[in-house]
Amino acid sequence: MLATFLQEAVEETAEQMPEEKTLSFIELILDGGIAGTVVIAILFVLLIVALYIYFERLFAVKAASKTDVNFMSQIKDNIANGNVEAAKIRCAQENSPVARLTAKGVSRIGSPLEDINTAIENAGRLEVYNLEKNVSVLATIAGAGPMIGFLGTVIGMVLAFHELASSSGQAEMGSLAEGIYVAMTTTVAGLIVGIIAYIGYNHLVVKTDKVVHQMEATAVDFLDLLNEPA
């Protein structure tokens, strides 16, 4: 009898307890209405673009930073021996910004030192431009992502208060709260996109700066080589 009574009490308590409401991320997005879904879709596209640019530029910068440690010593030996053609061939064999800068300087040997320096600087600007290609888009996404997310939240809040005004203040708090927290998902999504793009942008800037410093050091070494007494 006691066991039966306890079982009935437990079943009655379970029936009286409210069912826990679970909501998946997909349902949260789709419940945001047309405006919320469109904003989330835009942010998703921006995230894909940001990830593509980051990894594409990361691999490009890593490839640009790889240079044979004996490259400059071989160039110095060739130039010291008066074998300019061998130096040009060695530069052509190395596919890197450092090699292209050196090749530009080697091709100007015999010209005034100022002209050689100008040619190397112009080639360096072109190499830096190629390294930084599309990185500015990543910076734009880092700033635009949170703003688009905030826009979606503001739209959701406007719609929620419009519903409240349309119902003469008699709208259920549950429906208002649901509309508000659904609208906040766009802010969360925008911040996620912005943070990922911002971190990726700064990481690429650091990697690119290392390659630029490497090119500057190579240019200085090459000009010092030409300034050495014969």
Short mmCIF file of C-alpha atoms in Angstrom, two decimals:
data_model
loop_
_atom_site.label_atom_id
_atom_site.label_comp_id
_atom_site.label_asym_id
_atom_site.label_seq_id
_atom_site.Cartn_x
_atom_site.Cartn_y
_atom_site.Cartn_z
CA MET A 1 0.00 0.00 0.00
CA LEU A 2 2.76 2.42 0.91
CA ALA A 3 4.64 1.68 -2.31
CA THR A 4 1.49 2.26 -4.35
CA PHE A 5 0.83 5.53 -2.56
CA LEU A 6 4.39 6.77 -3.17
CA GLN A 7 4.23 5.81 -6.85
CA GLU A 8 0.96 7.69 -7.31
CA ALA A 9 2.39 10.74 -5.52
CA VAL A 10 5.45 10.75 -7.78
CA GLU A 11 3.31 10.42 -10.92
CA GLU A 12 1.03 13.23 -9.78
CA THR A 13 4.01 15.49 -9.04
CA ALA A 14 5.50 14.74 -12.45
CA GLU A 15 2.23 15.63 -14.15
CA GLN A 16 2.05 18.95 -12.28
CA MET A 17 5.62 19.97 -13.16
CA PRO A 18 5.84 22.14 -16.30
CA GLU A 19 7.55 20.57 -19.25
CA GLU A 20 11.04 21.88 -19.86
CA LYS A 21 11.16 23.78 -23.11
CA THR A 22 14.21 23.09 -25.24
CA LEU A 23 15.12 25.07 -28.29
CA SER A 24 17.79 24.13 -30.79
CA PHE A 25 19.99 26.70 -32.48
CA ILE A 26 18.29 26.10 -35.83
CA GLU A 27 14.85 26.61 -34.29
CA LEU A 28 16.09 29.77 -32.60
CA ILE A 29 17.18 31.16 -35.97
CA LEU A 30 14.00 30.17 -37.81
CA ASP A 31 11.77 31.53 -35.03
CA GLY A 32 13.28 34.97 -35.50
CA GLY A 33 10.99 35.75 -38.39
CA ILE A 34 11.97 36.81 -41.88
CA ALA A 35 14.09 39.75 -40.72
CA GLY A 36 16.05 37.70 -38.18
CA THR A 37 16.58 34.85 -40.62
CA VAL A 38 17.85 37.23 -43.32
CA VAL A 39 20.29 38.87 -40.89
CA ILE A 40 21.59 35.49 -39.72
CA ALA A 41 21.99 34.39 -43.35
CA ILE A 42 24.01 37.52 -44.16
CA LEU A 43 26.23 36.95 -41.12
CA PHE A 44 26.74 33.33 -42.14
CA VAL A 45 27.88 34.41 -45.60
CA LEU A 46 30.25 36.95 -44.04
CA LEU A 47 31.67 34.24 -41.80
CA ILE A 48 32.36 31.97 -44.77
CA VAL A 49 34.03 34.84 -46.66
CA ALA A 50 36.14 35.75 -43.61
CA LEU A 51 37.32 32.18 -43.10
CA TYR A 52 38.14 31.79 -46.79
CA ILE A 53 40.17 35.01 -46.92
CA TYR A 54 41.98 34.16 -43.68
CA PHE A 55 43.12 30.70 -44.72
CA GLU A 56 43.89 31.72 -48.31
CA ARG A 57 46.06 34.64 -47.14
CA LEU A 58 47.64 32.58 -44.35
CA PHE A 59 48.88 29.96 -46.80
CA ALA A 60 50.06 32.67 -49.20
CA VAL A 61 52.01 34.51 -46.49
CA LYS A 62 53.54 31.28 -45.21
CA ALA A 63 54.66 30.40 -48.73
CA ALA A 64 56.14 33.90 -49.15
CA SER A 65 58.14 33.61 -45.93
CA LYS A 66 59.94 30.44 -47.03
CA THR A 67 63.39 31.27 -48.40
CA ASP A 68 66.56 29.24 -48.70
CA VAL A 69 68.91 30.24 -45.88
CA ASN A 70 71.83 30.09 -48.32
CA PHE A 71 70.11 32.26 -50.92
CA MET A 72 71.77 35.59 -50.13
CA SER A 73 75.20 34.04 -49.63
CA GLN A 74 74.96 32.46 -53.08
CA ILE A 75 73.92 35.78 -54.60
CA LYS A 76 76.82 37.53 -52.88
CA ASP A 77 79.28 34.94 -54.18
CA ASN A 78 77.98 35.26 -57.74
CA ILE A 79 78.13 39.06 -57.71
CA ALA A 80 81.54 39.08 -56.06
CA ASN A 81 82.82 36.85 -58.85
CA GLY A 82 81.22 39.09 -61.48
CA ASN A 83 78.79 36.36 -62.54
CA VAL A 84 75.61 38.44 -62.76
CA GLU A 85 73.82 35.96 -65.01
CA ALA A 86 74.25 33.20 -62.44
CA ALA A 87 72.75 35.51 -59.82
CA LYS A 88 69.75 36.16 -62.07
CA ILE A 89 69.25 32.44 -62.63
CA ARG A 90 69.45 31.78 -58.90
CA CYS A 91 66.81 34.45 -58.24
CA ALA A 92 64.52 32.93 -60.86
CA GLN A 93 64.78 29.56 -59.13
CA GLU A 94 63.49 30.99 -55.85
CA ASN A 95 59.77 31.81 -55.86
CA SER A 96 59.54 34.30 -52.99
CA PRO A 97 59.24 38.07 -52.49
CA VAL A 98 62.84 38.20 -51.26
CA ALA A 99 64.07 36.57 -54.45
CA ARG A 100 62.01 38.88 -56.65
CA LEU A 101 63.34 41.95 -54.87
CA THR A 102 66.88 40.68 -55.25
CA ALA A 103 66.26 39.89 -58.92
CA LYS A 104 65.08 43.45 -59.47
CA GLY A 105 68.26 44.77 -57.89
CA VAL A 106 70.50 42.36 -59.82
CA SER A 107 68.89 43.39 -63.10
CA ARG A 108 69.83 47.03 -62.34
CA ILE A 109 73.50 46.36 -61.59
CA GLY A 110 75.56 48.94 -63.48
CA SER A 111 72.99 51.69 -62.90
CA PRO A 112 73.45 54.40 -60.23
CA LEU A 113 72.87 53.14 -56.70
CA GLU A 114 69.93 55.49 -56.26
CA ASP A 115 68.18 53.98 -59.27
CA ILE A 116 68.75 50.48 -57.91
CA ASN A 117 67.33 51.50 -54.55
CA THR A 118 64.25 53.03 -56.21
CA ALA A 119 63.65 49.90 -58.29
CA ILE A 120 63.85 47.70 -55.20
CA GLU A 121 61.46 49.96 -53.28
CA ASN A 122 58.93 49.90 -56.11
CA ALA A 123 59.14 46.12 -56.33
CA GLY A 124 58.75 45.94 -52.56
CA ARG A 125 55.55 47.98 -52.64
CA LEU A 126 54.12 45.61 -55.24
CA GLU A 127 55.03 42.58 -53.14
CA VAL A 128 53.45 44.11 -50.02
CA TYR A 129 50.29 44.87 -52.01
CA ASN A 130 50.11 41.24 -53.14
CA LEU A 131 50.59 40.00 -49.58
CA GLU A 132 47.86 42.28 -48.20
CA LYS A 133 45.37 41.51 -50.97
CA ASN A 134 41.81 41.12 -49.57
CA VAL A 135 43.02 41.55 -45.98
CA SER A 136 41.14 44.86 -45.83
CA VAL A 137 37.93 42.91 -46.56
CA LEU A 138 38.61 40.90 -43.41
CA ALA A 139 38.93 44.13 -41.42
CA THR A 140 35.65 45.36 -42.89
CA ILE A 141 33.87 42.16 -41.87
CA ALA A 142 35.32 42.49 -38.36
CA GLY A 143 33.64 45.88 -38.04
CA ALA A 144 30.47 45.22 -40.03
CA GLY A 145 29.57 41.86 -38.44
CA PRO A 146 28.62 43.18 -34.98
CA MET A 147 26.85 46.17 -36.53
CA ILE A 148 24.69 43.91 -38.70
CA GLY A 149 23.96 41.79 -35.64
CA PHE A 150 22.88 44.87 -33.69
CA LEU A 151 20.68 45.88 -36.61
CA GLY A 152 18.89 42.54 -36.44
CA THR A 153 18.38 42.97 -32.71
CA VAL A 154 16.95 46.46 -33.14
CA ILE A 155 14.57 45.20 -35.82
CA GLY A 156 13.45 42.40 -33.50
CA MET A 157 12.88 44.84 -30.63
CA VAL A 158 10.89 47.17 -32.88
CA LEU A 159 8.68 44.29 -33.97
CA ALA A 160 8.19 43.15 -30.36
CA PHE A 161 7.14 46.61 -29.19
CA HIS A 162 4.96 46.99 -32.27
CA GLU A 163 3.12 43.86 -31.22
CA LEU A 164 2.73 45.31 -27.73
CA ALA A 165 1.36 48.58 -29.13
CA SER A 166 -0.99 46.79 -31.51
CA SER A 167 -2.49 44.77 -28.67
CA SER A 168 -3.13 47.94 -26.60
CA GLY A 169 -0.65 46.80 -23.98
CA GLN A 170 -2.41 43.43 -23.50
CA ALA A 171 0.26 41.30 -25.18
CA GLU A 172 1.45 38.27 -23.22
CA MET A 173 4.83 38.67 -21.57
CA GLY A 174 5.81 35.23 -22.78
CA SER A 175 5.46 36.18 -26.42
CA LEU A 176 7.31 39.45 -25.86
CA ALA A 177 10.16 37.72 -24.04
CA GLU A 178 10.39 35.13 -26.80
CA GLY A 179 10.61 37.82 -29.45
CA ILE A 180 13.29 39.68 -27.51
CA TYR A 181 15.58 36.72 -26.90
CA VAL A 182 15.17 35.56 -30.48
CA ALA A 183 16.19 39.05 -31.62
CA MET A 184 19.27 38.89 -29.39
CA THR A 185 20.55 35.88 -31.34
CA THR A 186 21.52 38.21 -34.17
CA THR A 187 23.74 40.16 -31.78
CA VAL A 188 25.43 36.96 -30.63
CA ALA A 189 25.94 35.85 -34.23
CA GLY A 190 27.30 39.26 -35.24
CA LEU A 191 29.76 39.30 -32.34
CA ILE A 192 30.97 35.80 -33.20
CA VAL A 193 31.60 36.80 -36.82
CA GLY A 194 33.30 40.05 -35.75
CA ILE A 195 35.57 38.36 -33.21
CA ILE A 196 36.67 35.65 -35.65
CA ALA A 197 37.36 38.18 -38.41
CA TYR A 198 39.19 40.53 -36.01
CA ILE A 199 41.48 37.80 -34.68
CA GLY A 200 42.16 36.54 -38.20
CA TYR A 201 42.93 40.04 -39.45
CA ASN A 202 45.43 40.78 -36.68
CA HIS A 203 47.11 37.40 -37.10
CA LEU A 204 47.58 38.05 -40.81
CA VAL A 205 48.96 41.53 -40.11
CA VAL A 206 51.59 40.07 -37.78
CA LYS A 207 52.55 37.38 -40.31
CA THR A 208 52.72 39.91 -43.15
CA ASP A 209 54.87 42.30 -41.12
CA LYS A 210 57.41 39.53 -40.59
CA VAL A 211 57.68 38.98 -44.35
CA VAL A 212 57.97 42.74 -44.94
CA HIS A 213 60.79 43.00 -42.41
CA GLN A 214 62.48 40.06 -44.12
CA MET A 215 62.28 41.88 -47.45
CA GLU A 216 63.65 45.08 -45.94
CA ALA A 217 66.59 43.23 -44.41
CA THR A 218 67.33 41.58 -47.77
CA ALA A 219 67.21 44.92 -49.59
CA VAL A 220 69.65 46.44 -47.08
CA ASP A 221 72.02 43.47 -47.43
CA PHE A 222 71.94 43.72 -51.20
CA LEU A 223 72.63 47.47 -51.22
CA ASP A 224 75.46 46.98 -48.73
CA LEU A 225 76.89 44.38 -51.07
CA LEU A 226 76.93 46.87 -53.93
CA ASN A 227 78.57 49.46 -51.68
CA GLU A 228 81.41 47.16 -50.75
CA PRO A 229 84.75 48.14 -52.30
CA ALA A 230 85.78 45.98 -55.18
#
